[in-house]
Steps between C-alpha positions, in 0.01 A plus 500: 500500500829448730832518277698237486850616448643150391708440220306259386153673486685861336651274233129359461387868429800503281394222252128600536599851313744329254186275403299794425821659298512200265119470502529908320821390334720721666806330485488389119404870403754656687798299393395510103413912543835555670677258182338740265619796672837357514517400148467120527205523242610153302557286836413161409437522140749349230512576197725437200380700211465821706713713571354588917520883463377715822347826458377607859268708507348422849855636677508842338091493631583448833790726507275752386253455782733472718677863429199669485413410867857489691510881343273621785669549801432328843463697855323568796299803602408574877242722588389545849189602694631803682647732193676682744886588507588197739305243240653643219821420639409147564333458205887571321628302724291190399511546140905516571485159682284315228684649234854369668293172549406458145843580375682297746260148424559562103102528478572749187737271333310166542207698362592404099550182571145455752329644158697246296329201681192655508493559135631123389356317762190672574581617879750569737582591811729670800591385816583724786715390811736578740876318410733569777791357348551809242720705551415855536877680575392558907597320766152308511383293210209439296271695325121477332561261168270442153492166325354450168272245595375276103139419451572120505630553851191679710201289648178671563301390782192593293592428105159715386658803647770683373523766758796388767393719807152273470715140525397317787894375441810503270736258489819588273710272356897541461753245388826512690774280587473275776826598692371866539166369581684288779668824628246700534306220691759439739535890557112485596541269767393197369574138578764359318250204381315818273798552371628153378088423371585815201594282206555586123150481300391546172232722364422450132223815484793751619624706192840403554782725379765239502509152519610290721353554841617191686540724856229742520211475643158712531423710778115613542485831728130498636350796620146556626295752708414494832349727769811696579681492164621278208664168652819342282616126493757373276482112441646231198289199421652245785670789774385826676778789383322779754252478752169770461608837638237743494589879405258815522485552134126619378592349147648228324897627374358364166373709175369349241450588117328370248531617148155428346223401797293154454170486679550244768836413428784656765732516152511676228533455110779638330505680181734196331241259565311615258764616231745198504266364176591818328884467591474133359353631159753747467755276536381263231422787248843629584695137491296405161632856306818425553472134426338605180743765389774233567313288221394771255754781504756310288309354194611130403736460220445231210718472242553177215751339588634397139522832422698524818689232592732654776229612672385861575659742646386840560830634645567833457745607207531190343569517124274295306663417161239552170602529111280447190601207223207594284247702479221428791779209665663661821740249732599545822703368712354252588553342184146450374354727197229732553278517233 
């Protein structure tokens, strides 16, 4: 089948695999998980007898996942054929380079966070490319770059696989502002009319951080394989942002993990899914003891109020005034006879 590298057929392949996220309930389960990691456990509820009282449980879970994985180290080992002195010596030499590689992209340090997504929303994944505007303190610059790339934002050619290097394409979807979109399609040698056909849009099924997005727009980087390599195209729903260039990589620059594996599904189910009932019980046990201590702790006070006609007080060391007329009469002072 002949690709057709249009912006209107990629954003086509772009709605076709947010269809099959809202058929799954992607989006929905990933915004209330990630709520319920953040705390926002009693969004949308109101109550006026309750006191809303938050005990999460599901954070201190993840955390604790989390740790015990980041604690093993990452690093590359390269062994060659010839275990002679000269293969040695490259061998070193290699595991130097990736090492540097991995510590200059911030692979290590993105790796809590990559774990976090996984955990909450069920997968995640990493993005490898080439950025050649960092700076790298040489003369020349750019250097290899990792993006933390959210489940919400990868399209699988193939939605019944979850294994990336099997894709017959990925498109990956970024939100960024339309001026820098504009640059960087003017720097690519497009026509000017590419670059005044980028306009603002809105996407309601982004997870969006802050509000307000009146001058971004989304950005789908398309990449599939061909005979020679793994072709790229960047595109936005109405104008081309790159044309396909074709580069002699043997995989896609795109790792994928998913936390817990469905059968047919290319995402995974995260451990909250399945616990957010028991985080909602908790909280109502936990809101409900405190309302009822608030209403038993301090017993009511009834008193007869002719035998008290100022009222009761119960502050402390106030003299209360008693003497006896006759035998079994006592008065106070509050000028009635006890008897």
């Amino acid at each position: 089948m002949r690709f057709d590298p249009s912006p209107a057929a990629i954003w086509q392949k772009y709605e076709r695999d947010r269809d099959y996220k809202r058929s799954i309930g992607l989006y929905d389960r990933v915004r209330r998980n990630e709520a319920f990691y953040l705390g926002r456990q009693w969004e949308g509820l109101r109550v006026q007898s309750l006191d809303p009282l938050i005990f999460n449980v599901l954070r201190r879970c993840v955390n604790l996942f989390v740790s015990m994985l980041v604690s093993d180290d990452v690093a590359v080992r390269a062994q060659p054929f010839d275990m002679d002195s000269a293969g040695r010596r490259t061998a070193r030499i290699l595991e130097r380079s990736f090492a540097s590689a991995i510590e200059r992209s911030g692979v290590k340090a993105l790796g809590r966070p990559l774990l976090k997504n996984a955990c909450v929303d069920g997968d995640a994944c990493f993005y490898l490319h080439f950025d050649p505007t960092l700076e790298t303190g040489q003369a020349i610059k750019g250097d290899i770059a990792a993006e933390l790339i959210d489940s919400t934002n990868i399209c699988f050619g193939n939605p019944a696989c979850d294994e990336v290097q099997r894709q017959p394409y990925l498109i990956l979807a970024m939100r960024r502002d339309v001026d820098e979109v504009k640059k960087e399609v003017r720097e690519n040698g497009m026509g000017a009319d590419e670059a005044e056909a980028i306009r603002p849009d809105g996407d309601a099924d982004h997870l969006r951080r802050l509000h307000g997005e009146n001058n971004r727009v989304t950005v789908l980087l398309h990449m599939r394989r061909t005979e020679h390599g793994v072709a790229f195209c960047k595109t936005t729903r109405t104008a081309t942002v790159m044309r396909e260039k074709e580069l002699p990589y043997r995989y896609y620059p795109v790792t994928h993990l998913c936390w817990n594996r469905v059968r047919g599904s290319c995402h995974g189910e995260s451990p909250l899914t399945e616990a957010i009932p028991n985080q909602i019980a908790i909280n109502k046990l936990y809101s409900m003891y405190v309302q009822c201590i608030k209403q038993v702790a301090f017993p009511k006070i009834i008193y007869d109020m002719t035998r008290f006609p100022n009222g009761w007080s119960n502050d402390v060391g106030r003299i209360l005034r008693t003497f006896k007329i006759k035998k079994n009469v006592e008065v106070t002072d509050n000028g009635k006879d006890n008897f």
